[in-house]
Coordinates of N, CA, C and O in Angstrom, one line a residue:
M12 N 89.9 111.3 101.7 CA 90.9 112.5 102.6 C 92.6 112.1 102.1 O 92.8 111.1 102.3
L13 N 93.1 113.3 101.8 CA 94.5 113.3 101.6 C 95.5 113.3 102.8 O 95.1 113.7 104.0
A14 N 96.8 112.4 103.1 CA 97.5 112.3 104.4 C 97.8 114.1 104.6 O 97.9 114.5 105.7
D15 N 97.8 114.9 103.5 CA 98.1 116.0 103.7 C 97.4 116.8 104.3 O 97.5 117.8 105.0
D16 N 95.8 116.4 104.4 CA 94.8 117.1 105.2 C 95.0 116.6 106.5 O 94.2 117.2 107.2
C17 N 95.9 115.9 106.8 CA 95.5 115.3 108.3 C 96.4 116.0 109.1 O 97.5 116.3 108.8
V18 N 95.6 116.3 110.5 CA 96.3 116.9 111.7 C 96.6 115.8 112.2 O 96.0 114.7 113.2
P19 N 98.4 115.4 112.6 CA 98.4 114.2 114.0 C 97.8 114.2 115.0 O 97.4 115.5 115.8
F20 N 96.9 113.5 115.0 CA 96.3 113.0 116.2 C 95.1 113.6 116.2 O 93.8 113.6 117.4
G21 N 94.8 114.6 115.1 CA 93.3 115.1 114.9 C 92.3 114.0 114.6 O 92.3 113.7 113.9
A22 N 91.4 113.6 115.6 CA 90.2 113.0 115.7 C 90.7 111.4 114.9 O 90.1 111.1 113.7
D23 N 91.7 110.7 114.8 CA 92.4 109.7 114.8 C 92.6 109.6 112.8 O 92.3 108.7 112.4
C24 N 92.9 111.1 112.6 CA 92.9 111.3 110.9 C 93.9 110.0 110.5 O 92.9 109.6 109.3
Y25 N 95.0 109.4 111.0 CA 95.7 108.7 109.9 C 94.9 107.0 110.1 O 95.0 106.2 109.5
V26 N 94.3 106.9 111.6 CA 93.4 105.7 111.4 C 92.5 105.6 110.3 O 92.2 104.7 109.8
R27 N 91.5 107.1 110.5 CA 90.4 107.0 109.0 C 91.1 106.6 108.0 O 90.7 106.0 107.2
L28 N 92.5 107.5 107.7 CA 93.1 107.1 106.3 C 93.3 105.8 105.8 O 93.1 104.9 105.5
G29 N 93.6 105.0 107.0 CA 94.3 103.5 107.1 C 93.0 102.5 106.7 O 92.6 101.6 106.0
A30 N 92.0 103.1 107.8 CA 90.8 102.0 107.8 C 89.8 102.3 106.3 O 89.2 101.6 105.9
S31 N 90.4 103.5 105.7 CA 89.8 103.5 104.3 C 89.8 102.6 103.6 O 89.1 102.3 102.4
L32 N 90.8 102.0 103.9 CA 91.6 100.9 102.6 C 90.9 99.5 102.7 O 90.9 98.6 102.1
I33 N 90.5 99.4 103.9 CA 89.5 98.3 104.3 C 88.2 98.3 104.4 O 87.6 97.5 105.1
A34 N 87.7 99.2 104.3 CA 86.2 100.1 104.4 C 85.2 98.9 103.6 O 84.2 98.6 103.8
H35 N 85.7 98.7 102.3 CA 85.0 97.8 101.8 C 85.1 96.4 101.5 O 86.2 96.0 101.3
T36 N 84.1 95.6 101.8 CA 84.1 94.2 101.7 C 85.5 93.5 101.3 O 86.0 92.6 102.0
W37 N 85.4 93.7 99.9 CA 86.0 92.7 99.1 C 87.6 93.4 98.7 O 88.2 92.6 98.1
D38 N 87.9 94.8 99.4 CA 89.1 95.0 98.8 C 90.3 94.5 99.8 O 91.1 94.2 99.0
P39 N 90.3 94.1 101.2 CA 91.5 93.4 101.8 C 91.5 92.1 101.2 O 92.5 91.8 101.0
V40 N 90.4 91.4 100.7 CA 90.1 90.1 100.1 C 90.9 89.6 98.9 O 91.9 89.4 98.8
A41 N 90.8 91.1 98.1 CA 91.5 91.3 96.9 C 93.1 91.0 96.9 O 93.8 90.7 96.4
L42 N 93.3 92.1 97.9 CA 94.8 92.3 98.4 C 94.8 91.0 98.5 O 96.3 90.9 98.5
A43 N 94.6 90.7 99.7 CA 95.3 89.2 100.0 C 95.6 88.1 99.1 O 96.3 87.5 99.0
V44 N 94.7 87.8 98.4 CA 94.8 87.0 96.9 C 95.9 87.6 96.1 O 97.0 86.8 96.0
L45 N 96.1 88.4 96.0 CA 97.1 89.3 94.9 C 98.4 89.2 95.8 O 99.6 89.4 95.2
R46 N 98.3 89.3 97.1 CA 99.9 88.9 97.9 C 100.4 87.8 97.3 O 102.0 87.6 97.3
E47 N 99.7 87.1 96.3 CA 100.3 85.8 96.0 C 101.3 85.7 94.6 O 101.6 85.0 94.0
G48 N 100.6 86.8 93.9 CA 101.3 87.2 92.8 C 100.1 87.6 91.9 O 99.1 87.8 92.0
P49 N 100.7 88.0 90.6 CA 99.7 88.8 90.1 C 98.7 87.8 89.3 O 99.0 86.3 89.1
R50 N 97.1 88.4 89.2 CA 96.2 87.3 88.6 C 95.4 87.9 87.4 O 95.3 88.9 87.7
R51 N 94.8 87.0 86.8 CA 93.8 87.5 85.6 C 92.7 87.6 86.5 O 92.3 86.9 87.7
R52 N 91.7 88.4 86.1 CA 90.5 88.8 86.6 C 89.6 87.8 86.8 O 89.1 87.3 88.1
R53 N 89.6 86.4 86.0 CA 88.8 85.4 86.0 C 89.4 84.6 87.4 O 88.7 83.9 88.1
D54 N 90.9 84.6 87.4 CA 91.3 83.9 88.4 C 91.3 84.6 89.7 O 91.0 83.8 90.5
L55 N 91.1 85.7 89.5 CA 90.6 86.2 90.9 C 89.2 86.2 91.3 O 89.0 86.1 92.3
L56 N 88.6 85.6 90.9 CA 87.0 85.7 90.7 C 86.6 83.9 91.2 O 86.0 84.0 92.4
S57 N 88.0 83.2 90.6 CA 87.8 82.3 91.3 C 88.4 81.7 92.8 O 87.7 80.7 93.7
A58 N 89.7 82.7 93.0 CA 90.4 82.5 93.9 C 89.4 83.0 95.0 O 89.3 82.5 96.6
I59 N 88.6 84.2 95.1 CA 87.9 84.5 96.2 C 86.7 84.1 96.1 O 86.3 83.9 97.4
G60 N 86.2 83.5 95.1 CA 84.9 82.9 95.4 C 83.7 83.9 95.6 O 83.4 84.7 94.7
D61 N 82.9 83.9 96.4 CA 81.6 84.6 96.8 C 81.4 85.8 95.8 O 80.6 86.2 96.2
I62 N 82.6 86.4 95.4 CA 82.3 87.7 95.0 C 81.6 87.8 93.4 O 82.0 86.7 92.7
S63 N 80.7 88.7 93.2 CA 80.3 89.1 91.8 C 81.4 89.6 90.7 O 82.0 90.1 91.4
D64 N 81.0 89.5 89.7 CA 82.0 90.2 88.8 C 81.9 91.4 88.9 O 82.7 92.3 88.9
K65 N 80.8 92.3 89.2 CA 80.5 93.8 89.1 C 81.4 94.5 90.6 O 82.0 94.9 90.7
S66 N 80.9 93.5 91.8 CA 81.8 93.7 92.8 C 83.0 93.9 92.9 O 84.2 94.7 93.4
L67 N 83.9 92.7 91.9 CA 85.0 92.8 91.6 C 85.7 93.6 90.8 O 86.8 94.7 91.3
H68 N 84.7 94.1 89.9 CA 85.2 95.6 89.4 C 85.3 96.5 90.2 O 86.3 97.3 89.8
E69 N 84.2 96.6 90.7 CA 84.4 97.9 91.6 C 85.9 97.9 92.8 O 86.2 98.9 92.7
S70 N 85.9 97.0 93.0 CA 87.0 96.7 94.1 C 88.2 97.1 93.7 O 88.9 97.9 94.2
L71 N 88.4 96.5 92.6 CA 89.8 96.9 91.7 C 89.6 98.2 91.3 O 90.5 98.7 91.3
G72 N 88.7 98.5 91.0 CA 88.7 100.0 90.7 C 89.4 100.8 91.6 O 90.1 101.7 91.4
R73 N 88.7 100.6 92.8 CA 89.0 101.5 94.0 C 90.5 101.1 94.3 O 91.6 102.0 94.6
L74 N 91.0 99.6 94.3 CA 92.6 99.6 94.4 C 93.4 100.0 93.3 O 94.3 100.4 94.0
V75 N 93.3 100.2 92.4 CA 93.9 101.0 91.0 C 93.9 102.5 91.4 O 95.1 102.8 91.6
A76 N 92.4 102.9 92.2 CA 93.0 104.4 91.8 C 93.5 104.7 93.5 O 94.2 105.7 92.9
A77 N 93.7 103.9 94.2 CA 94.4 104.2 95.5 C 96.1 103.9 95.4 O 96.4 104.2 96.3
G78 N 96.1 103.8 94.1 CA 97.9 103.4 94.1 C 98.0 102.2 94.7 O 99.4 101.3 94.4
L79 N 97.6 100.7 95.2 CA 97.5 99.8 95.6 C 97.6 98.6 95.0 O 98.4 97.5 95.0
V80 N 97.2 98.7 93.5 CA 97.0 97.6 92.5 C 97.0 98.0 91.1 O 96.9 99.4 90.8
A81 N 98.0 97.6 90.5 CA 98.3 98.1 89.0 C 97.7 96.9 88.3 O 97.7 95.9 88.2
R82 N 97.2 97.9 86.9 CA 96.2 96.8 86.2 C 97.4 96.5 84.8 O 97.7 97.9 84.2
G83 N 97.6 95.6 84.5 CA 98.6 95.3 83.5 C 97.5 95.1 81.9 O 96.8 94.8 82.3
L84 N 98.3 95.8 80.8 CA 97.7 95.8 79.5 C 97.9 95.1 78.7 O 97.2 95.2 77.5
S85 N 98.9 94.1 78.7 CA 99.0 93.1 77.8 C 98.0 91.9 77.5 O 98.4 91.4 78.5
G86 N 97.4 91.9 76.2 CA 96.9 90.4 76.4 C 95.8 90.9 77.3 O 95.0 91.7 77.4
E87 N 95.7 89.9 78.0 CA 94.4 89.8 79.2 C 95.0 90.3 80.3 O 96.1 90.2 80.7
P88 N 94.3 91.6 80.2 CA 94.8 92.3 81.8 C 95.1 91.4 82.9 O 94.0 90.4 83.5
T89 N 95.8 91.8 83.8 CA 96.2 90.9 84.8 C 96.4 92.0 85.9 O 96.7 93.3 85.4
Y90 N 96.1 91.9 87.0 CA 96.2 92.5 88.1 C 97.3 91.9 89.1 O 97.5 90.7 89.5
D91 N 98.1 93.4 89.7 CA 99.1 92.8 90.7 C 99.5 93.9 91.8 O 99.0 95.3 91.3
L92 N 100.0 94.0 92.9 CA 100.2 95.0 93.6 C 101.3 95.5 93.7 O 102.5 95.2 92.7
T93 N 101.2 96.9 93.7 CA 102.4 97.8 93.1 C 103.0 97.9 94.7 O 102.9 97.2 95.8
P94 N 104.6 98.2 94.6 CA 105.0 98.2 95.6 C 104.6 99.0 97.0 O 104.6 98.2 98.4
L95 N 103.4 100.3 97.2 CA 102.6 100.4 98.0 C 101.4 99.4 98.6 O 101.6 99.0 100.1
G96 N 100.6 98.7 97.5 CA 99.7 97.9 97.6 C 100.9 96.3 98.8 O 100.1 96.0 99.3
R97 N 101.7 96.2 98.1 CA 102.3 95.0 98.7 C 102.9 95.4 100.1 O 102.5 94.5 101.0
S98 N 103.6 96.3 100.5 CA 103.7 97.2 102.0 C 102.6 96.9 103.1 O 102.7 96.4 103.7
F99 N 101.4 97.3 102.3 CA 100.0 97.4 102.9 C 99.5 95.7 103.0 O 99.2 95.3 103.9
A100 N 99.4 94.9 102.0 CA 99.0 93.6 102.1 C 100.0 92.8 102.8 O 99.4 91.9 103.4
S101 N 101.3 93.0 103.0 CA 102.0 91.8 103.5 C 102.4 92.7 105.3 O 103.2 91.8 105.9
G102 N 102.4 94.0 105.4 CA 102.3 94.3 106.6 C 101.3 94.2 107.4 O 100.5 93.5 107.9
P103 N 100.2 95.7 107.4 CA 99.2 96.0 108.1 C 97.9 94.7 108.1 O 97.3 94.5 109.2
L104 N 97.7 94.6 106.9 CA 96.7 93.9 106.4 C 96.8 92.4 106.9 O 96.0 91.7 107.6
L105 N 98.1 91.9 106.8 CA 98.6 90.5 107.0 C 98.3 90.6 108.6 O 98.2 89.5 109.3
T106 N 98.7 91.5 109.4 CA 99.3 91.8 111.0 C 97.4 91.3 111.3 O 97.4 91.1 112.4
L107 N 96.7 92.4 110.5 CA 94.9 92.3 111.2 C 94.5 90.7 110.6 O 93.9 90.4 111.8
A108 N 95.1 90.5 109.7 CA 94.2 89.1 109.7 C 94.7 87.9 110.7 O 94.3 86.9 111.4
R109 N 95.9 88.1 110.7 CA 96.5 87.2 112.1 C 95.9 87.2 113.6 O 95.9 86.7 114.2
W110 N 95.7 88.6 113.7 CA 95.4 89.3 114.9 C 93.8 88.6 114.8 O 93.2 87.8 116.1
A111 N 93.2 89.0 113.9 CA 91.6 87.9 113.4 C 91.4 86.5 113.8 O 90.4 85.9 114.4
E112 N 92.4 86.1 113.5 CA 92.7 84.3 113.5 C 93.0 83.9 115.1 O 92.1 83.3 115.1
D113 N 93.6 84.8 115.6 CA 94.3 84.5 117.1 C 93.3 85.0 117.9 O 93.1 84.3 118.9
N114 N 92.1 85.7 117.7 CA 90.7 86.3 118.5 C 89.6 85.8 117.9 O 89.0 86.5 118.5
S115 N 89.4 85.0 116.8 CA 88.6 84.5 116.0 C 87.1 84.0 117.2 O 86.2 84.7 117.0
T116 N 87.5 83.3 118.5 CA 86.4 83.1 119.1 C 86.2 83.9 120.0 O 84.9 83.5 120.2
A117 N 87.0 85.0 120.3 CA 86.3 85.9 121.1 C 85.4 86.7 120.4 O 84.5 87.5 121.0
L118 N 85.9 87.1 119.3 CA 85.0 87.6 118.4 C 83.8 87.5 117.9 O 82.8 88.1 117.8
A119 N 83.8 86.0 118.2 CA 82.3 85.4 117.4 C 81.5 85.5 118.6 O 80.2 85.1 118.2
R120 N 81.8 85.9 119.9 CA 81.0 85.9 120.9 C 79.4 87.0 120.5 O 79.3 87.6 119.7

């Protein structure tokens, strides 16, 4: 869904648009790791941990397609946040992570 298709407050269209950015398990994790700076694919695999190469490949593809991550093409490809990705990863995504940390006990019930 494109933002141009959203009717303000129409069935929480913008909430759905924002939530789609974190709908896949590994996408927000990859964004959080890339917040620290550009990474090679193998470094992302190591930093994230439990992710398969296939899942990372799919996640990076979605993030590149969404305009949140850019893939560098010189030598071994690196991945980095775009300005849009940085604003998301350092803004609402970081706020959500801090909220989850602050409320982790209540959420674990």
